[in-house]
Short mmCIF file of C-alpha atoms in Angstrom, two decimals:
data_model
loop_
_atom_site.label_atom_id
_atom_site.label_comp_id
_atom_site.label_asym_id
_atom_site.label_seq_id
_atom_site.Cartn_x
_atom_site.Cartn_y
_atom_site.Cartn_z
CA MET A 1 30.62 -18.09 25.21
CA ALA A 2 30.56 -16.41 21.79
CA ALA A 3 26.97 -15.29 20.71
CA PRO A 4 25.30 -17.29 18.04
CA ASN A 5 25.68 -14.54 15.19
CA ALA A 6 29.24 -13.59 16.26
CA THR A 7 30.60 -14.47 12.97
CA ARG A 8 27.93 -13.91 10.64
CA PRO A 9 28.34 -11.26 8.09
CA ASN A 10 26.96 -8.34 7.82
CA ILE A 11 23.56 -8.30 5.45
CA TYR A 12 22.52 -5.09 4.05
CA ALA A 13 18.54 -4.90 2.41
CA HIS A 14 18.86 -3.61 -0.92
CA ILE A 15 16.17 -2.46 -3.42
CA VAL A 16 15.89 -4.36 -6.28
CA GLY A 17 13.20 -4.40 -7.72
CA TRP A 18 10.07 -1.38 -8.44
CA GLY A 19 6.59 -1.40 -9.58
CA MET A 20 3.57 0.66 -9.56
CA ALA A 21 -0.19 0.29 -10.76
CA VAL A 22 -3.45 2.75 -10.87
CA PRO A 23 -6.65 2.39 -12.35
CA GLU A 24 -8.11 3.32 -15.50
CA ARG A 25 -10.33 6.14 -14.45
CA CYS A 26 -8.20 9.31 -14.75
CA MET A 27 -10.39 11.91 -12.75
CA THR A 28 -9.47 15.62 -13.94
CA ASN A 29 -10.07 18.79 -11.83
CA ASP A 30 -12.82 19.48 -14.25
CA ASP A 31 -14.75 16.03 -13.38
CA ILE A 32 -14.78 16.85 -9.52
CA ALA A 33 -16.24 20.51 -10.32
CA ALA A 34 -18.79 18.97 -11.92
CA ILE A 35 -19.78 16.98 -8.38
CA VAL A 36 -18.60 19.62 -5.84
CA GLU A 37 -18.52 23.60 -5.96
CA THR A 38 -14.61 24.10 -6.83
CA SER A 39 -12.64 24.79 -9.84
CA ASP A 40 -9.40 23.57 -11.71
CA GLU A 41 -7.75 26.53 -11.00
CA TRP A 42 -8.52 26.82 -7.63
CA ILE A 43 -7.45 23.30 -6.78
CA ARG A 44 -4.40 23.65 -8.70
CA ALA A 45 -3.25 26.75 -6.73
CA ARG A 46 -3.86 25.27 -3.27
CA THR A 47 -2.57 21.81 -4.33
CA GLY A 48 -1.02 21.27 -7.23
CA ILE A 49 -2.90 18.23 -8.41
CA HIS A 50 -4.07 18.33 -11.87
CA THR A 51 -5.55 14.72 -12.20
CA ARG A 52 -6.25 11.85 -10.14
CA TYR A 53 -6.83 7.88 -10.67
CA ILE A 54 -10.54 6.51 -9.49
CA ALA A 55 -10.96 2.69 -8.71
CA ASN A 56 -13.70 1.28 -10.33
CA GLU A 57 -15.94 -1.28 -8.40
CA ARG A 58 -13.62 -4.37 -10.32
CA GLU A 59 -10.63 -2.45 -8.76
CA THR A 60 -9.43 -3.48 -5.37
CA THR A 61 -6.78 -2.26 -2.92
CA ALA A 62 -5.28 -6.07 -3.22
CA LEU A 63 -5.56 -6.09 -6.77
CA LEU A 64 -3.79 -2.83 -7.38
CA GLY A 65 -1.13 -3.74 -4.85
CA LEU A 66 -0.96 -7.16 -7.17
CA ARG A 67 -0.07 -5.62 -10.27
CA ALA A 68 2.74 -3.21 -8.29
CA ALA A 69 4.22 -6.17 -7.01
CA ARG A 70 4.65 -8.48 -10.20
CA GLU A 71 5.93 -5.50 -11.56
CA ALA A 72 8.56 -5.12 -9.21
CA LEU A 73 9.58 -9.23 -9.02
CA GLU A 74 9.97 -8.60 -12.92
CA VAL A 75 12.25 -5.79 -12.37
CA ALA A 76 13.84 -7.95 -9.62
CA ASP A 77 13.95 -10.74 -11.81
CA ILE A 78 12.85 -12.82 -8.86
CA LEU A 79 10.51 -15.65 -8.59
CA PRO A 80 7.12 -15.25 -6.07
CA ILE A 81 8.10 -18.67 -4.19
CA GLU A 82 11.63 -17.01 -3.58
CA VAL A 83 9.65 -14.77 -1.14
CA ASP A 84 9.69 -14.61 2.57
CA LEU A 85 7.49 -11.74 3.39
CA ILE A 86 5.05 -9.65 1.74
CA ILE A 87 4.23 -6.42 3.98
CA CYS A 88 1.07 -4.21 2.49
CA ALA A 89 0.64 -0.75 4.07
CA THR A 90 -2.74 0.15 3.71
CA SER A 91 -5.46 2.32 5.04
CA THR A 92 -7.83 1.02 2.69
CA PRO A 93 -7.46 -2.53 3.21
CA GLU A 94 -10.11 -5.05 1.69
CA HIS A 95 -10.86 -6.61 4.85
CA ILE A 96 -10.06 -6.29 9.00
CA PHE A 97 -9.05 -9.65 7.94
CA PRO A 98 -7.57 -11.51 6.56
CA SER A 99 -5.07 -8.92 5.66
CA THR A 100 -4.75 -7.29 2.28
CA ALA A 101 -1.01 -8.65 2.10
CA SER A 102 -2.15 -12.29 2.49
CA ILE A 103 -4.60 -11.97 -0.38
CA ILE A 104 -1.98 -10.77 -2.34
CA GLN A 105 0.42 -13.40 -1.31
CA ASP A 106 -2.07 -16.00 -2.49
CA MET A 107 -2.90 -14.25 -5.78
CA LEU A 108 1.28 -14.06 -6.08
CA GLY A 109 1.73 -17.80 -5.61
CA ALA A 110 4.12 -16.92 -2.87
CA SER A 111 3.90 -19.61 -1.19
CA LYS A 112 6.80 -19.34 1.54
CA ALA A 113 6.06 -15.57 2.19
CA GLY A 114 4.57 -14.83 5.62
CA ALA A 115 1.93 -11.70 5.06
CA PHE A 116 0.74 -8.54 7.13
CA ASP A 117 -0.95 -5.23 6.80
CA LEU A 118 0.90 -2.22 8.34
CA SER A 119 -1.24 0.56 9.47
CA ALA A 120 0.63 4.12 9.76
CA ALA A 121 -1.54 6.24 7.02
CA CYS A 122 0.37 7.92 4.72
CA SER A 123 3.80 6.97 6.96
CA GLY A 124 3.17 3.15 6.29
CA PHE A 125 5.71 2.64 3.38
CA VAL A 126 8.75 3.96 5.27
CA TYR A 127 7.44 2.08 8.10
CA ALA A 128 7.09 -1.21 6.01
CA LEU A 129 10.20 -0.69 4.85
CA GLN A 130 12.21 -0.50 7.88
CA THR A 131 10.60 -3.40 9.62
CA ALA A 132 11.33 -5.83 6.44
CA ALA A 133 14.66 -4.51 6.29
CA GLN A 134 15.69 -4.94 9.59
CA MET A 135 14.38 -8.88 9.30
CA ILE A 136 16.91 -8.91 6.48
CA ARG A 137 19.55 -7.62 8.28
CA SER A 138 18.76 -10.06 11.46
CA GLY A 139 18.78 -12.94 9.33
CA ALA A 140 15.28 -13.96 9.74
CA ILE A 141 14.35 -13.45 5.91
CA GLN A 142 16.40 -12.45 2.72
CA THR A 143 13.90 -11.25 0.37
CA ALA A 144 10.89 -9.33 1.24
CA ILE A 145 8.39 -7.30 -1.03
CA VAL A 146 7.05 -4.02 0.57
CA ILE A 147 3.80 -2.62 -1.10
CA GLY A 148 1.74 0.87 -0.35
CA ALA A 149 -2.04 0.52 -1.79
CA GLU A 150 -4.57 2.38 -1.43
CA THR A 151 -8.35 2.96 -2.70
CA MET A 152 -8.93 6.12 -0.99
CA SER A 153 -11.63 7.51 -3.14
CA ARG A 154 -14.33 4.70 -1.07
CA ILE A 155 -13.68 6.40 2.23
CA LEU A 156 -13.96 10.11 0.53
CA ASP A 157 -17.20 12.38 1.35
CA TRP A 158 -17.42 13.22 -2.44
CA GLN A 159 -19.37 16.34 -0.94
CA ASP A 160 -16.50 17.95 1.00
CA ARG A 161 -14.26 19.65 -1.52
CA SER A 162 -11.27 20.12 1.43
CA THR A 163 -10.81 16.37 1.08
CA CYS A 164 -12.15 15.00 -2.23
CA ILE A 165 -10.20 16.88 -4.58
CA LEU A 166 -6.88 15.70 -2.62
CA PHE A 167 -6.76 11.90 -2.93
CA GLY A 168 -6.48 8.79 -5.39
CA ASP A 169 -6.12 5.62 -5.78
CA GLY A 170 -3.09 3.48 -6.47
CA ALA A 171 -0.04 1.10 -5.43
CA GLY A 172 3.53 0.94 -5.37
CA ALA A 173 5.95 -1.93 -4.36
CA VAL A 174 9.32 -2.44 -4.05
CA VAL A 175 11.50 -5.60 -3.40
CA LEU A 176 13.99 -5.94 -0.68
CA HIS A 177 16.98 -8.40 -0.86
CA GLY A 178 19.69 -9.26 1.41
CA ARG A 179 23.41 -8.68 0.09
CA ALA A 180 26.67 -8.78 1.68
CA ASP A 181 27.46 -5.86 0.02
CA ALA A 182 27.29 -2.48 2.09
CA GLY A 183 24.72 -0.07 0.82
CA GLY A 184 20.55 -0.22 0.58
CA LEU A 185 19.01 0.96 3.42
CA MET A 186 21.48 2.70 5.73
CA SER A 187 18.86 4.46 8.16
CA ALA A 188 15.44 5.03 9.34
CA VAL A 189 13.65 7.45 11.58
CA LEU A 190 10.21 6.56 13.00
CA ARG A 191 8.00 8.87 15.24
CA SER A 192 4.68 9.54 16.09
CA ASP A 193 2.56 11.96 18.15
CA GLY A 194 -0.62 10.52 19.21
CA SER A 195 -2.33 13.74 20.57
CA GLY A 196 -2.80 14.78 17.08
CA ARG A 197 -5.00 11.12 16.47
CA ASP A 198 -7.79 13.90 15.87
CA LEU A 199 -6.45 16.09 13.05
CA LEU A 200 -6.44 12.79 10.56
CA ASP A 201 -8.94 10.68 11.12
CA LEU A 202 -10.93 7.36 9.72
CA PRO A 203 -12.92 5.79 12.46
CA SER A 204 -13.91 1.87 12.28
CA VAL A 205 -16.02 -0.29 14.05
CA GLY A 206 -14.16 -0.19 17.39
CA SER A 207 -14.14 3.56 17.52
CA LEU A 208 -15.73 5.36 20.01
CA ASP A 209 -17.20 7.68 17.12
CA VAL A 210 -19.32 4.85 16.05
CA ASN A 211 -22.40 7.89 16.88
CA ARG A 212 -20.76 10.58 14.68
CA PRO A 213 -23.00 11.02 11.49
CA ASP A 214 -20.76 13.22 9.88
CA LEU A 215 -18.14 10.23 9.87
CA ILE A 216 -19.95 7.09 9.75
CA ASN A 217 -23.00 5.94 8.02
CA ARG A 218 -24.45 3.38 10.63
CA GLU A 219 -27.20 2.23 7.84
CA HIS A 220 -24.67 1.07 5.06
CA GLN A 221 -21.23 0.98 7.48
CA THR A 222 -19.39 3.32 5.69
CA TYR A 223 -16.72 5.41 6.88
CA LYS A 224 -15.31 8.77 6.05
CA LEU A 225 -11.97 10.59 6.16
CA TYR A 226 -11.90 13.40 8.56
CA MET A 227 -8.75 16.16 8.08
CA GLU A 228 -7.90 19.58 9.59
CA GLY A 229 -6.27 20.54 6.79
CA GLY A 230 -4.36 23.80 8.31
CA GLU A 231 -2.95 21.59 11.35
CA VAL A 232 -1.93 18.65 8.78
CA PHE A 233 0.02 21.43 6.78
CA LYS A 234 1.77 22.82 9.08
CA PHE A 235 2.75 19.42 11.06
CA GLY A 236 4.15 17.97 7.23
CA THR A 237 6.21 21.58 6.62
CA ARG A 238 8.05 20.40 10.17
CA VAL A 239 8.57 16.99 10.07
CA ILE A 240 9.84 16.62 6.77
CA GLY A 241 13.15 18.87 7.52
CA GLU A 242 13.64 17.39 10.78
CA SER A 243 13.25 13.69 10.21
CA VAL A 244 15.33 13.78 7.16
CA ARG A 245 18.20 15.63 8.49
CA GLN A 246 17.98 13.40 11.50
CA ALA A 247 18.32 10.31 9.22
CA CYS A 248 21.20 11.57 7.55
CA ASP A 249 22.77 12.11 10.59
CA ILE A 250 22.48 8.85 11.83
CA ALA A 251 23.49 7.20 8.23
CA GLY A 252 26.78 9.48 8.58
CA ILE A 253 26.02 11.94 5.38
CA SER A 254 25.10 15.12 5.04
CA ILE A 255 21.98 16.62 3.65
CA THR A 256 23.79 17.45 0.42
CA ASP A 257 24.73 14.29 -0.27
CA LEU A 258 21.24 13.79 -1.44
CA LYS A 259 20.90 13.16 -4.85
CA LEU A 260 17.09 12.96 -4.58
CA ILE A 261 14.75 13.17 -1.88
CA VAL A 262 11.24 11.19 -2.42
CA PRO A 263 8.39 12.64 -0.05
CA HIS A 264 4.91 11.77 0.63
CA GLN A 265 2.95 13.57 -2.39
CA ALA A 266 0.52 15.75 -0.18
CA ASN A 267 0.67 18.74 -1.07
CA GLU A 268 3.07 20.82 -3.28
CA ARG A 269 3.00 23.62 -1.17
CA ILE A 270 4.27 21.67 2.00
CA ILE A 271 6.96 19.98 -0.34
CA HIS A 272 8.03 23.52 -1.47
CA ALA A 273 8.26 24.44 2.14
CA ALA A 274 10.30 21.68 2.91
CA ALA A 275 12.67 22.47 0.64
CA ARG A 276 13.16 25.83 1.72
CA ALA A 277 13.26 24.67 5.11
CA LEU A 278 16.29 22.54 4.19
CA LYS A 279 17.91 24.84 1.48
CA LEU A 280 17.92 22.74 -0.92
CA GLU A 281 16.58 23.29 -4.39
CA PRO A 282 13.30 22.04 -5.46
CA ASP A 283 14.04 20.04 -7.87
CA VAL A 284 15.69 17.66 -5.53
CA PHE A 285 12.39 16.75 -4.47
CA MET A 286 10.63 14.16 -6.71
CA LEU A 287 7.14 15.21 -7.40
CA ASN A 288 4.45 13.58 -9.36
CA LEU A 289 1.00 14.56 -7.38
CA ASP A 290 0.07 16.51 -10.21
CA LYS A 291 -0.64 13.07 -12.02
CA TYR A 292 -2.02 10.98 -8.77
CA GLY A 293 -2.93 13.60 -6.49
CA ASN A 294 -2.22 12.01 -2.57
CA THR A 295 -2.36 8.27 -2.34
CA SER A 296 -1.73 8.01 0.82
CA ALA A 297 0.69 5.10 1.66
CA ALA A 298 0.95 4.35 -1.95
CA SER A 299 2.59 7.77 -2.97
CA ILE A 300 6.29 7.22 -1.93
CA PRO A 301 6.46 3.99 -4.02
CA ILE A 302 4.87 5.19 -6.89
CA ALA A 303 7.16 8.62 -6.90
CA LEU A 304 9.85 6.31 -6.25
CA CYS A 305 9.11 4.00 -9.21
CA GLU A 306 8.61 7.03 -11.82
CA ALA A 307 12.00 8.41 -10.51
CA ALA A 308 14.10 5.06 -11.42
CA GLN A 309 11.87 5.05 -14.43
CA GLN A 310 13.10 8.13 -15.77
CA GLU A 311 16.85 7.28 -14.16
CA ARG A 312 16.86 10.07 -11.44
CA LEU A 313 19.43 7.97 -9.10
CA GLN A 314 22.35 6.25 -10.56
CA GLN A 315 24.30 3.15 -8.57
CA GLY A 316 25.53 4.31 -5.37
CA ASP A 317 23.77 7.49 -5.13
CA TYR A 318 22.10 8.65 -1.73
CA MET A 319 18.23 9.31 -1.23
CA ALA A 320 15.71 9.56 1.14
CA MET A 321 11.82 8.67 1.42
CA VAL A 322 10.25 10.55 3.79
CA GLY A 323 6.23 10.28 4.98
CA PHE A 324 3.86 12.18 6.95
CA GLY A 325 0.24 11.63 7.95
CA GLY A 326 -2.64 10.36 10.21
CA GLY A 327 -1.43 9.21 13.67
CA LEU A 328 0.03 11.73 13.77
CA ALA A 329 3.03 9.11 12.42
CA TRP A 330 5.97 10.06 10.52
CA GLY A 331 9.25 8.71 9.34
CA ALA A 332 12.32 9.23 6.83
CA VAL A 333 15.01 6.65 5.36
CA VAL A 334 18.08 6.95 4.06
CA VAL A 335 18.87 4.87 1.03
CA GLN A 336 22.34 3.86 -0.92
CA TRP A 337 20.75 2.96 -4.52
CA SER A 338 22.09 -0.43 -5.51
CA GLY A 339 21.20 0.46 -9.47
CA VAL A 340 19.94 -1.76 -11.76
CA PRO A 341 19.24 -5.37 -11.34
CA GLU A 342 21.54 -7.98 -12.32
CA PRO A 343 20.77 -9.85 -15.62
CA LYS A 344 17.57 -11.61 -16.24
CA ARG A 345 17.84 -15.37 -14.60
CA PHE A 346 14.51 -16.28 -14.74
CA GLY A 347 12.48 -14.83 -17.57
CA THR A 348 9.19 -13.62 -17.64
CA GLN A 349 7.66 -17.04 -18.89
CA ARG A 350 8.63 -18.76 -15.31
CA ARG A 351 7.00 -15.75 -13.34
CA GLN A 352 3.66 -16.18 -15.56
CA PHE A 353 3.61 -19.90 -14.92
CA ILE A 354 3.55 -19.23 -11.16
CA TYR A 355 0.55 -16.85 -11.35
CA LEU A 356 -1.53 -18.99 -13.56
CA THR A 357 -0.70 -21.95 -11.32
CA ALA A 358 -2.19 -19.75 -8.31
CA ALA A 359 -5.22 -18.56 -10.12
CA GLY A 360 -5.87 -22.25 -11.22
CA ARG A 361 -5.52 -23.38 -7.48
CA GLN A 362 -7.95 -20.38 -6.18
CA ARG A 363 -10.53 -21.39 -8.48
CA ILE A 364 -10.35 -25.02 -7.90
CA ARG A 365 -10.44 -24.14 -4.51
CA THR A 366 -13.57 -21.93 -4.59
CA PHE A 367 -14.79 -25.03 -6.69
CA LEU A 368 -14.52 -27.52 -4.08
CA ARG A 369 -15.93 -25.19 -1.20
CA ARG A 370 -19.28 -24.87 -3.36
CA ILE A 371 -19.18 -28.49 -3.74
CA SER A 372 -19.06 -28.91 -0.02
CA GLU A 373 -21.25 -26.27 0.73
CA THR A 374 -23.80 -27.88 -1.84
CA PHE A 375 -23.26 -31.69 0.09
CA ASN A 376 -23.92 -30.05 3.56
CA ARG A 377 -26.87 -28.26 2.44
CA ILE A 378 -28.25 -31.47 0.85
CA ARG A 379 -27.71 -34.11 3.46
CA PRO A 380 -29.49 -32.93 6.10
CA GLN A 381 -32.52 -33.18 3.62
CA ARG A 382 -31.53 -36.65 2.63
CA GLY A 383 -31.81 -37.37 6.79
CA ARG A 384 -35.48 -35.65 6.68
CA LEU A 385 -36.71 -37.69 3.75
CA GLN A 386 -35.33 -41.00 4.91
CA ARG A 387 -37.28 -40.07 8.06
CA LEU A 388 -40.42 -39.16 6.11
CA ARG A 389 -40.20 -42.32 4.55
CA ARG A 390 -40.07 -44.47 7.69
CA ASN A 391 -43.05 -42.65 9.03
CA ILE A 392 -44.98 -43.69 5.88
CA ASP A 393 -43.90 -46.85 6.17
CA LYS A 394 -44.90 -47.52 9.81
CA ILE A 395 -48.26 -45.92 8.33
CA ASP A 396 -48.92 -48.09 5.99
CA ASP A 397 -48.03 -51.29 8.48
CA GLU A 398 -50.58 -50.22 10.63
#
């Protein structure tokens, strides 16, 4: 008896849309030097970072992710109701649950989509890409939005110059769509070494580190990022080259076939060291951490979006994305670029209508919940008043 999918044609997961979002506020190195002992020259020399964007109290991980997802859907010319799955890679979710992806799904009006968060720190976007692509290739879904979104500024110790100078906030997203024509995501390498978990750490409510005052403020239930910078530096320079080579081998191409490598934007010196190890010119690597800093899971999709906007990729080009970070976890994917999406089918207006409908539905639900809560508070009071009246009537009768 033949397997059920024996005659099913091959399906390939293509990147057909991309988008990014950053907060309004841009923080320069001089701004940081005003609150911690450092300088613009010191930060630039050691990291390559000039500025980063910092969220205000109204800008959240979900809202940044929503803006990036909307932009990606616009490029892809796909309606939210056509989306089957939303994955949000993040280390700074809005809640432990519900997932940030579920919040984005509701605000997008993607009423037919499943949604979940994925936690793999700065490698999260690469892990999420492979997860969504495998589901597309299996035939389980056809269209997915993969998001990397972070508000890293909320987990930093702003008196620790070894970490607060590095990170910024932002979000990036891509739309993956299943097609029969070959290309798209061709290979992936995902790896982890949990023995290095203490080198880059952000504890949470279930951690054994709950009694460490340097990591957790028990009074305010806030958590701080901890990093052994030197060890993470050595780890990053090693695994970028290794994982990109392995992903190219699986895809059946050579390193020199790559037109572009989009690495996690952690440190300029790490990326230059990786270029030397791979014997590639530095301009093969996409670099934009000078503007945005390290945005963790958002750094690769933000850099990919800018590379696409700068037309650094043409249809049929091979490119790689590689991430590394807490876990320790790392991964790389090789993609054959699908090029500019097909001519518009729907236009912006229909998507805007769906977004407005989703926002209206959310406001109506909130209003009805408040009415229900008010009614539930009033009902017991009505019961007490009725009992009081009965007792007064009994006294009058006597």
